[in-house]
């Protein structure tokens, strides 16, 4: 009875106080964002996992494939995934019995003034031990289980991170490719401008020779040529830089220089639904990653609580031990033992409570990081939807404006050639029409880039497995 009372006292002393250490952060769910969870279950994905194929550009498709195979940043994400998966194996191993072998061979001089009597005391002897040691931790309080759950959560987060990196990389390649196309189309506008100004200069010189204009108009016209050539050179520089950016993304220098320059007119737009989907939270890998980190942090808190409870092991050993190496395997040198081993904290100086507070703070941080990712995702999609719709309206208005500017320029040149207008009218009309041509190219490129941005914001066609989707939609699991 006395022994049982002492054991009970030790147990109660070991179970230190965990009170008043709780998580205070709350997860944002779909309903709190105005996204119906029921609709989330029924809505089908609207973005294909290879959405870039919809643009119908073989060069773009090849560049994206190259990037997904060889980009170093993507390889780093995959390495982190493998590291996290290895950590799961380490955590799972803690639940299994352990067996190891032991061989100790020691030549030792025993003190003549210690506990050993003569003739052992003061002599030099050989000691040998050969045995097998076994142990098995009985996970009564879930320490190993919660450690495994934490490792699995971290591994799932790493897997989602790798998927998010893949989506981001594909969108960056497409954006860089369209930037190249925009610059090349701007280069075509600049070359057309140079040709146009050369023709205008010829007309001005003819009028000056005929005495219809002065040298002022000629100098004004001549000044437009070096300006156009400078713009051409600047665009060539930007094109080379854009090509270098593509080379870095596909991890193969010189790739873009060997390709034909893309044309915006040859790239067809992809069809995307310009609305915020109800199941947005289950479509984005970055949100799934943040959600899995909440799961991992929740398991870490549960694991920290198990540290307050006893650690119970079954231990056993069997083998030989002898004085003198020659006696090690002889009869009578056998030894064995088996029994439980209990370890429990009694006084830790506040270490266990401090550890629990730290893990709880990590959980609060993971929850708020998830909330920030959710709010950022909703804003990201809303921004992209607004841009897609606005750019379409801007293109319609700009097209009408450009038609008017082109007509005004043609009339100004014709009137100047017929002597009915002055050169200032030509310059004014030219400035307007050039601005409209550049704006047309910029809007065409931006229309494609906003489609890329919307595809990425909608998850880039990421398809989570059932378990990951469920984790992204449910409240955080609270372990005892």
Coordinates of C-alpha atoms in Angstrom, one line a residue:
X1 CA 0.0 0.0 0.0
X2 CA 2.8 2.3 0.9
X3 CA 4.5 1.7 -2.5
X4 CA 1.3 2.4 -4.4
X5 CA 0.8 5.7 -2.5
X6 CA 4.4 6.7 -3.3
X7 CA 3.9 5.9 -6.9
X8 CA 0.6 7.9 -7.0
X9 CA 2.4 10.8 -5.4
X10 CA 5.2 10.7 -7.9
X11 CA 2.6 10.5 -10.8
X12 CA 0.8 13.6 -9.5
X13 CA 4.0 15.5 -8.9
X14 CA 5.2 14.6 -12.4
X15 CA 2.0 15.8 -14.1
X16 CA 2.9 19.5 -13.8
X17 CA 0.3 22.2 -14.2
X18 CA -0.6 23.1 -17.8
X19 CA -3.4 25.5 -16.9
X20 CA -3.9 28.9 -18.5
X21 CA -1.8 28.2 -21.6
X22 CA -4.2 28.2 -24.5
X23 CA -4.3 29.3 -28.1
X24 CA -6.3 32.5 -28.8
X25 CA -6.2 32.8 -32.6
X26 CA -9.2 31.7 -34.7
X27 CA -9.1 30.4 -38.2
X28 CA -11.0 32.2 -40.9
X29 CA -13.3 29.9 -42.9
X30 CA -15.1 30.2 -46.2
X31 CA -18.3 31.5 -44.6
X32 CA -16.5 34.3 -42.8
X33 CA -15.3 35.5 -46.2
X34 CA -18.7 35.2 -47.8
X35 CA -17.8 32.0 -49.7
X36 CA -20.4 29.3 -49.3
X37 CA -18.9 26.1 -48.1
X38 CA -21.8 24.1 -49.7
X39 CA -21.0 25.7 -53.1
X40 CA -17.3 24.9 -52.5
X41 CA -18.1 21.2 -52.4
X42 CA -20.1 21.4 -55.7
X43 CA -18.2 23.8 -57.8
X44 CA -15.9 22.3 -60.4
X45 CA -12.4 23.6 -61.1
X46 CA -12.3 26.3 -63.8
X47 CA -8.5 26.3 -64.5
X48 CA -6.7 23.5 -66.2
X49 CA -3.6 22.2 -64.6
X50 CA -1.7 23.1 -67.9
X51 CA -3.6 26.3 -68.5
X52 CA -0.7 27.8 -70.5
X53 CA -1.6 25.4 -73.4
X54 CA -4.7 27.5 -73.9
X55 CA -2.7 30.4 -75.3
X56 CA -1.9 28.2 -78.4
X57 CA 1.9 29.0 -78.5
X58 CA 4.2 26.1 -79.0
X59 CA 7.3 28.1 -77.9
X60 CA 5.6 29.1 -74.6
X61 CA 4.6 25.5 -74.0
X62 CA 8.2 24.3 -74.5
X63 CA 9.6 27.0 -72.2
X64 CA 7.2 26.2 -69.4
X65 CA 8.0 22.5 -69.7
X66 CA 11.8 23.3 -69.5
X67 CA 11.3 25.5 -66.5
X68 CA 9.3 22.9 -64.6
X69 CA 12.0 20.3 -65.2
X70 CA 15.1 22.3 -64.5
X71 CA 14.5 25.5 -62.5
X72 CA 16.7 25.4 -59.4
X73 CA 14.1 27.1 -57.1
X74 CA 11.7 24.3 -58.0
X75 CA 14.3 21.7 -57.2
X76 CA 14.9 23.4 -53.8
X77 CA 11.2 23.0 -53.0
X78 CA 11.3 19.4 -54.0
X79 CA 14.4 18.8 -51.8
X80 CA 12.5 20.4 -48.9
X81 CA 9.7 18.0 -49.5
X82 CA 12.0 15.0 -49.4
X83 CA 13.5 16.3 -46.2
X84 CA 10.1 16.7 -44.6
X85 CA 9.1 13.2 -45.8
X86 CA 12.2 11.8 -44.2
X87 CA 11.3 13.5 -40.9
X88 CA 8.0 11.5 -41.0
X89 CA 10.0 8.3 -41.1
X90 CA 12.1 9.4 -38.2
X91 CA 9.0 10.1 -36.1
X92 CA 7.3 6.8 -37.0
X93 CA 10.4 4.9 -36.0
X94 CA 10.0 6.2 -32.4
X95 CA 6.8 4.0 -32.1
X96 CA 8.6 0.8 -32.9
X97 CA 10.7 -1.5 -30.6
X98 CA 14.4 -0.9 -30.7
X99 CA 17.1 -3.6 -30.6
X100 CA 20.8 -3.0 -30.6
X101 CA 23.9 -5.1 -29.9
X102 CA 26.6 -4.3 -27.4
X103 CA 30.2 -5.5 -27.2
X104 CA 32.5 -3.9 -24.6
X105 CA 36.1 -5.2 -24.2
X106 CA 38.1 -3.3 -21.5
X107 CA 41.5 -3.8 -19.9
X108 CA 41.3 -2.1 -16.6
X109 CA 43.4 -1.6 -13.5
X110 CA 41.3 -1.7 -10.3
X111 CA 42.2 0.6 -7.5
X112 CA 43.7 -1.0 -4.4
X113 CA 42.2 1.7 -2.2
X114 CA 38.6 1.5 -3.5
X115 CA 35.8 -0.9 -2.9
X116 CA 37.5 -3.9 -4.5
X117 CA 39.3 -6.3 -2.1
X118 CA 42.5 -8.0 -3.0
X119 CA 43.4 -9.8 -5.1
X120 CA 41.1 -7.8 -7.5
X121 CA 42.0 -4.5 -6.0
X122 CA 45.3 -3.3 -7.4
X123 CA 45.3 -5.8 -10.3
X124 CA 44.9 -5.4 -14.0
X125 CA 42.0 -7.3 -15.4
X126 CA 40.1 -7.8 -18.7
X127 CA 36.3 -7.1 -18.6
X128 CA 34.0 -8.2 -21.4
X129 CA 30.3 -7.7 -22.1
X130 CA 28.4 -9.1 -25.1
X131 CA 24.6 -8.6 -25.1
X132 CA 21.5 -7.5 -26.9
X133 CA 19.5 -4.6 -25.6
X134 CA 15.8 -4.1 -26.4
X135 CA 13.4 -1.3 -25.5
X136 CA 9.9 -0.3 -26.5
X137 CA 8.3 2.9 -25.5
X138 CA 4.6 2.5 -24.6
X139 CA 2.9 5.6 -26.0
X140 CA 0.1 5.8 -23.4
X141 CA -0.1 9.6 -23.6
X142 CA 0.4 10.1 -27.3
X143 CA 3.8 11.7 -27.4
X144 CA 5.0 9.7 -30.4
X145 CA 1.6 9.9 -32.1
X146 CA 1.5 13.6 -32.0
X147 CA 5.1 13.8 -33.1
X148 CA 4.1 11.8 -36.2
X149 CA 1.1 14.0 -36.8
X150 CA 3.3 17.1 -36.7
X151 CA 5.8 15.6 -39.1
X152 CA 3.0 14.5 -41.5
X153 CA 1.6 18.1 -41.4
X154 CA 5.0 19.6 -42.1
X155 CA 5.4 17.1 -45.0
X156 CA 2.0 17.9 -46.5
X157 CA 2.8 21.6 -46.2
X158 CA 6.1 21.1 -48.0
X159 CA 4.3 19.2 -50.7
X160 CA 1.8 22.0 -51.1
X161 CA 4.7 24.5 -51.2
X162 CA 6.3 22.5 -54.1
X163 CA 3.0 22.7 -55.9
X164 CA 2.7 26.4 -55.3
X165 CA 6.2 26.9 -56.6
X166 CA 5.3 25.0 -59.7
X167 CA 2.2 27.3 -60.3
X168 CA 4.2 30.4 -59.7
X169 CA 7.1 29.3 -61.9
X170 CA 4.7 28.6 -64.8
X171 CA 3.0 32.0 -64.4
X172 CA 6.4 33.8 -64.3
X173 CA 7.5 32.1 -67.5
X174 CA 4.3 33.1 -69.2
X175 CA 4.5 36.7 -68.0
X176 CA 8.2 37.0 -69.1
X177 CA 7.2 35.6 -72.5
X178 CA 4.4 38.1 -72.9
X179 CA 6.7 40.9 -71.8
X180 CA 9.1 39.8 -74.6
X181 CA 6.1 39.8 -77.1
X182 CA 5.1 43.3 -75.9
X183 CA 8.6 44.7 -76.4
X184 CA 8.9 43.1 -79.8
X185 CA 5.5 44.6 -80.9
X186 CA 6.7 48.0 -79.5
X187 CA 9.8 47.6 -81.6
X188 CA 7.7 47.1 -84.7
X189 CA 5.8 50.3 -83.8
X190 CA 9.1 52.1 -83.4
X191 CA 10.4 50.9 -86.8
X192 CA 7.1 51.8 -88.4
X193 CA 7.5 55.3 -86.8
X194 CA 11.1 55.6 -88.2
X195 CA 9.9 54.7 -91.7
X196 CA 7.0 57.1 -91.4
X197 CA 9.2 60.0 -90.3
X198 CA 11.6 59.3 -93.2
X199 CA 8.7 59.6 -95.6
X200 CA 7.6 62.8 -93.9
X201 CA 11.1 64.3 -94.0
X202 CA 11.2 63.7 -97.8
X203 CA 7.9 65.6 -98.1
X204 CA 9.2 68.5 -95.9
X205 CA 12.4 68.7 -98.0
X206 CA 10.4 68.9 -101.2
X207 CA 8.3 71.7 -99.8
X208 CA 11.4 73.5 -98.5
X209 CA 13.0 73.2 -102.0
X210 CA 9.8 74.6 -103.5
X211 CA 9.9 77.5 -101.1
X212 CA 6.7 76.5 -99.4
X213 CA 8.4 75.9 -96.0
X214 CA 11.4 77.1 -94.0
X215 CA 14.4 75.4 -92.5
X216 CA 12.5 75.3 -89.2
X217 CA 10.1 72.7 -90.5
X218 CA 13.0 70.7 -91.9
X219 CA 15.0 70.8 -88.7
X220 CA 11.9 69.7 -86.7
X221 CA 11.4 66.8 -89.1
X222 CA 15.0 65.8 -89.1
X223 CA 15.0 65.7 -85.2
X224 CA 12.4 63.0 -85.2
X225 CA 14.8 60.5 -86.9
X226 CA 17.4 60.1 -84.2
X227 CA 14.7 60.1 -81.6
X228 CA 13.0 57.1 -83.4
X229 CA 16.4 55.3 -83.7
X230 CA 17.1 55.8 -80.0
X231 CA 13.7 54.3 -79.1
X232 CA 14.6 51.3 -81.3
X233 CA 17.9 50.8 -79.6
X234 CA 16.3 51.1 -76.1
X235 CA 13.7 48.5 -77.1
X236 CA 16.4 46.2 -78.4
X237 CA 18.1 46.5 -75.0
X238 CA 14.9 45.7 -73.1
X239 CA 14.3 42.7 -75.4
X240 CA 17.7 41.2 -74.6
X241 CA 17.0 41.7 -70.9
X242 CA 13.6 40.0 -71.2
X243 CA 15.3 37.1 -73.0
X244 CA 17.9 36.8 -70.2
X245 CA 15.0 36.6 -67.7
X246 CA 13.4 33.7 -69.7
X247 CA 16.8 32.0 -69.8
X248 CA 17.1 32.2 -66.0
X249 CA 13.6 30.8 -65.5
X250 CA 14.2 27.8 -67.8
X251 CA 17.7 27.4 -66.3
X252 CA 19.3 27.3 -69.7
X253 CA 21.2 30.3 -71.0
X254 CA 20.8 31.1 -74.6
X255 CA 17.4 29.5 -75.0
X256 CA 15.3 32.5 -75.8
X257 CA 17.9 33.9 -78.3
X258 CA 17.4 30.8 -80.4
X259 CA 13.6 31.3 -80.6
X260 CA 11.5 33.4 -82.9
X261 CA 10.2 36.6 -81.4
X262 CA 6.6 36.1 -80.2
X263 CA 3.8 38.3 -81.6
X264 CA 0.9 39.4 -79.4
X265 CA -1.5 38.9 -82.3
X266 CA -0.6 35.3 -82.6
X267 CA -1.4 34.4 -79.0
X268 CA -5.0 33.6 -78.3
X269 CA -6.6 34.5 -75.0
X270 CA -7.7 31.7 -72.6
X271 CA -11.2 31.5 -71.3
X272 CA -11.5 32.1 -67.6
X273 CA -14.5 32.8 -65.5
X274 CA -14.0 36.3 -64.1
X275 CA -15.6 35.7 -60.7
X276 CA -14.3 34.7 -57.2
X277 CA -15.1 30.9 -57.0
X278 CA -16.8 29.6 -53.9
X279 CA -14.2 26.9 -53.4
X280 CA -11.2 29.2 -53.7
X281 CA -9.7 28.0 -50.3
X282 CA -9.5 24.5 -51.6
X283 CA -7.9 25.4 -54.9
X284 CA -4.7 27.2 -53.9
X285 CA -1.7 25.3 -52.9
X286 CA -0.3 28.2 -50.8
X287 CA -3.5 28.2 -48.7
X288 CA -3.3 24.4 -48.3
X289 CA 0.3 24.7 -47.2
X290 CA -0.6 27.3 -44.5
X291 CA -3.5 25.1 -43.4
X292 CA -1.2 22.1 -43.0
X293 CA 1.2 24.2 -40.9
X294 CA -1.7 24.9 -38.6
X295 CA -2.2 21.2 -38.3
X296 CA 1.5 20.6 -37.6
X297 CA 1.6 23.4 -35.0
X298 CA -1.6 22.0 -33.3
X299 CA 0.1 18.6 -33.1
X300 CA 3.2 20.3 -31.6
X301 CA 1.1 21.8 -28.9
X302 CA -0.4 18.4 -28.1
X303 CA 3.1 16.9 -28.1
X304 CA 4.3 19.6 -25.7
X305 CA 1.5 18.6 -23.3
X306 CA 2.5 15.0 -23.4
X307 CA 5.9 16.0 -22.0
X308 CA 4.1 16.6 -18.6
X309 CA 3.2 12.9 -18.3
X310 CA 5.4 9.9 -17.5
X311 CA 7.5 8.2 -20.1
X312 CA 7.0 4.4 -19.8
X313 CA 9.3 1.9 -21.5
X314 CA 9.7 -1.9 -21.6
X315 CA 13.4 -2.7 -21.5
X316 CA 15.2 -6.0 -21.7
X317 CA 18.7 -7.3 -22.2
X318 CA 20.4 -10.7 -22.6
X319 CA 24.0 -11.6 -23.1
X320 CA 27.3 -12.4 -21.4
X321 CA 29.5 -10.6 -19.0
X322 CA 32.8 -11.9 -17.5
X323 CA 36.1 -11.0 -15.8
X324 CA 38.6 -12.1 -18.4
X325 CA 38.0 -12.2 -22.1
X326 CA 38.4 -16.0 -22.2
X327 CA 35.4 -16.4 -19.8
X328 CA 33.0 -14.3 -21.8
X329 CA 31.1 -17.1 -23.5
X330 CA 31.6 -19.8 -20.9
X331 CA 28.8 -21.2 -18.9
X332 CA 27.9 -19.0 -16.0
X333 CA 28.7 -15.8 -17.8
X334 CA 25.1 -15.4 -18.9
X335 CA 23.1 -12.4 -17.8
X336 CA 19.6 -11.1 -18.7
X337 CA 17.0 -8.7 -17.4
X338 CA 13.5 -7.5 -18.3
X339 CA 11.2 -4.9 -16.8
X340 CA 9.5 -1.6 -17.1
X341 CA 11.3 1.8 -16.9
X342 CA 9.3 4.8 -15.9
X343 CA 10.6 8.4 -16.2
X344 CA 8.5 11.3 -15.2
X345 CA 9.2 15.0 -14.6
X346 CA 9.0 16.2 -11.0
X347 CA 10.8 19.6 -11.1
X348 CA 11.8 21.1 -14.4
X349 CA 12.3 24.7 -13.3
X350 CA 9.4 25.8 -15.6
X351 CA 10.9 24.3 -18.7
X352 CA 7.8 22.3 -19.7
X353 CA 5.5 25.2 -19.3
X354 CA 7.8 27.5 -21.2
X355 CA 8.0 24.9 -24.0
X356 CA 4.2 24.7 -24.1
X357 CA 3.8 28.5 -24.2
X358 CA 6.3 28.6 -27.1
X359 CA 4.4 25.9 -29.0
X360 CA 1.1 27.6 -28.3
X361 CA 2.5 30.9 -29.6
X362 CA 3.7 29.0 -32.7
X363 CA 0.2 27.7 -33.2
X364 CA -1.3 31.3 -32.9
X365 CA 1.3 32.4 -35.5
X366 CA 0.5 29.6 -37.9
X367 CA -3.3 30.4 -37.6
X368 CA -2.7 34.1 -38.3
X369 CA -0.4 33.2 -41.2
X370 CA -3.2 31.1 -42.6
X371 CA -5.7 33.9 -42.1
X372 CA -3.4 36.3 -43.9
X373 CA -2.9 33.9 -46.8
X374 CA -6.7 33.5 -47.1
X375 CA -7.4 37.2 -47.1
X376 CA -4.5 37.7 -49.5
X377 CA -5.9 35.1 -51.8
X378 CA -9.4 36.6 -51.9
X379 CA -7.9 40.0 -52.6
X380 CA -5.6 38.6 -55.2
X381 CA -8.5 37.0 -57.1
X382 CA -10.6 40.2 -56.7
X383 CA -7.8 42.3 -58.1
X384 CA -7.2 40.0 -61.1
X385 CA -10.9 39.9 -61.9
X386 CA -11.1 43.7 -61.7
X387 CA -8.1 44.0 -64.0
X388 CA -9.4 41.5 -66.5
X389 CA -12.7 43.3 -66.8
X390 CA -11.2 46.7 -66.8
X391 CA -8.5 45.9 -69.5
X392 CA -11.2 44.6 -71.8
X393 CA -13.2 47.8 -71.5
X394 CA -10.0 49.9 -71.9
X395 CA -9.1 48.0 -75.1
X396 CA -12.5 48.8 -76.6
X397 CA -12.2 52.5 -75.8
X398 CA -8.6 52.6 -77.0
X399 CA -9.4 51.0 -80.3
X400 CA -12.0 53.7 -81.0
X401 CA -9.5 56.4 -80.0
X402 CA -6.8 54.9 -82.2
X403 CA -9.0 54.8 -85.2
X404 CA -9.8 58.5 -84.8
X405 CA -6.1 59.3 -84.2
X406 CA -5.0 57.4 -87.4
X407 CA -7.6 59.2 -89.4
X408 CA -6.6 62.6 -88.0
X409 CA -2.9 61.9 -88.8
X410 CA -3.7 60.9 -92.4
X411 CA -5.7 64.0 -92.9
X412 CA -3.0 66.2 -91.4
X413 CA -0.3 64.8 -93.7
X414 CA -2.6 65.1 -96.7
X415 CA -3.4 68.7 -95.9
X416 CA 0.2 69.5 -95.3
X417 CA 1.2 67.9 -98.6
X418 CA -1.4 70.0 -100.4
X419 CA -0.3 73.2 -98.7
X420 CA -3.6 73.5 -96.7
X421 CA -2.1 73.0 -93.2
X422 CA 1.2 73.6 -91.4
X423 CA 3.8 71.2 -90.1
X424 CA 2.8 71.8 -86.5
X425 CA -0.6 70.0 -87.2
X426 CA 1.4 67.0 -88.5
X427 CA 3.6 66.9 -85.4
X428 CA 0.6 67.1 -83.1
X429 CA -1.3 64.4 -85.0
X430 CA 1.8 62.2 -85.1
X431 CA 2.3 62.5 -81.3
X432 CA -1.3 61.4 -80.7
X433 CA -1.2 58.4 -83.1
X434 CA 2.1 57.1 -81.8
X435 CA 0.8 57.2 -78.2
X436 CA -2.3 55.3 -79.3
X437 CA -0.2 52.6 -81.1
X438 CA 2.0 52.1 -78.1
X439 CA -1.1 52.0 -75.8
X440 CA -2.6 49.4 -78.0
X441 CA 0.4 47.1 -77.7
X442 CA 0.6 47.7 -73.9
X443 CA -3.1 46.9 -73.4
X444 CA -2.8 43.7 -75.6
X445 CA 0.1 42.5 -73.5
X446 CA -1.6 43.5 -70.2
X447 CA -4.7 41.5 -71.3
X448 CA -2.6 38.4 -71.6
X449 CA -0.7 39.1 -68.3
X450 CA -4.0 39.6 -66.4
X451 CA -5.2 36.3 -67.7
X452 CA -2.0 34.7 -66.4
X453 CA -2.5 36.4 -63.1
X454 CA -6.1 35.2 -62.8
X455 CA -5.1 31.7 -63.6
X456 CA -2.5 31.8 -60.9
X457 CA -4.8 33.5 -58.4
X458 CA -7.4 30.8 -59.0
X459 CA -4.8 28.1 -58.1
X460 CA -3.3 27.4 -61.4
X461 CA -5.3 24.2 -61.8
X462 CA -3.9 22.7 -58.6
X463 CA -5.7 19.5 -57.8
X464 CA -5.3 18.5 -54.1
X465 CA -6.0 15.0 -52.9
X466 CA -9.1 14.4 -50.8
X467 CA -7.2 14.5 -47.5
X468 CA -5.6 17.8 -48.3
X469 CA -8.9 19.4 -49.4
X470 CA -10.6 18.2 -46.2
X471 CA -7.8 19.7 -44.0
X472 CA -8.1 23.0 -45.8
X473 CA -11.8 23.2 -45.1
X474 CA -12.2 22.0 -41.5
X475 CA -11.4 23.8 -38.3
X476 CA -8.1 23.2 -36.6
X477 CA -7.9 19.9 -34.7
X478 CA -7.6 20.4 -31.0
X479 CA -5.7 17.6 -29.3
X480 CA -6.1 17.0 -25.5

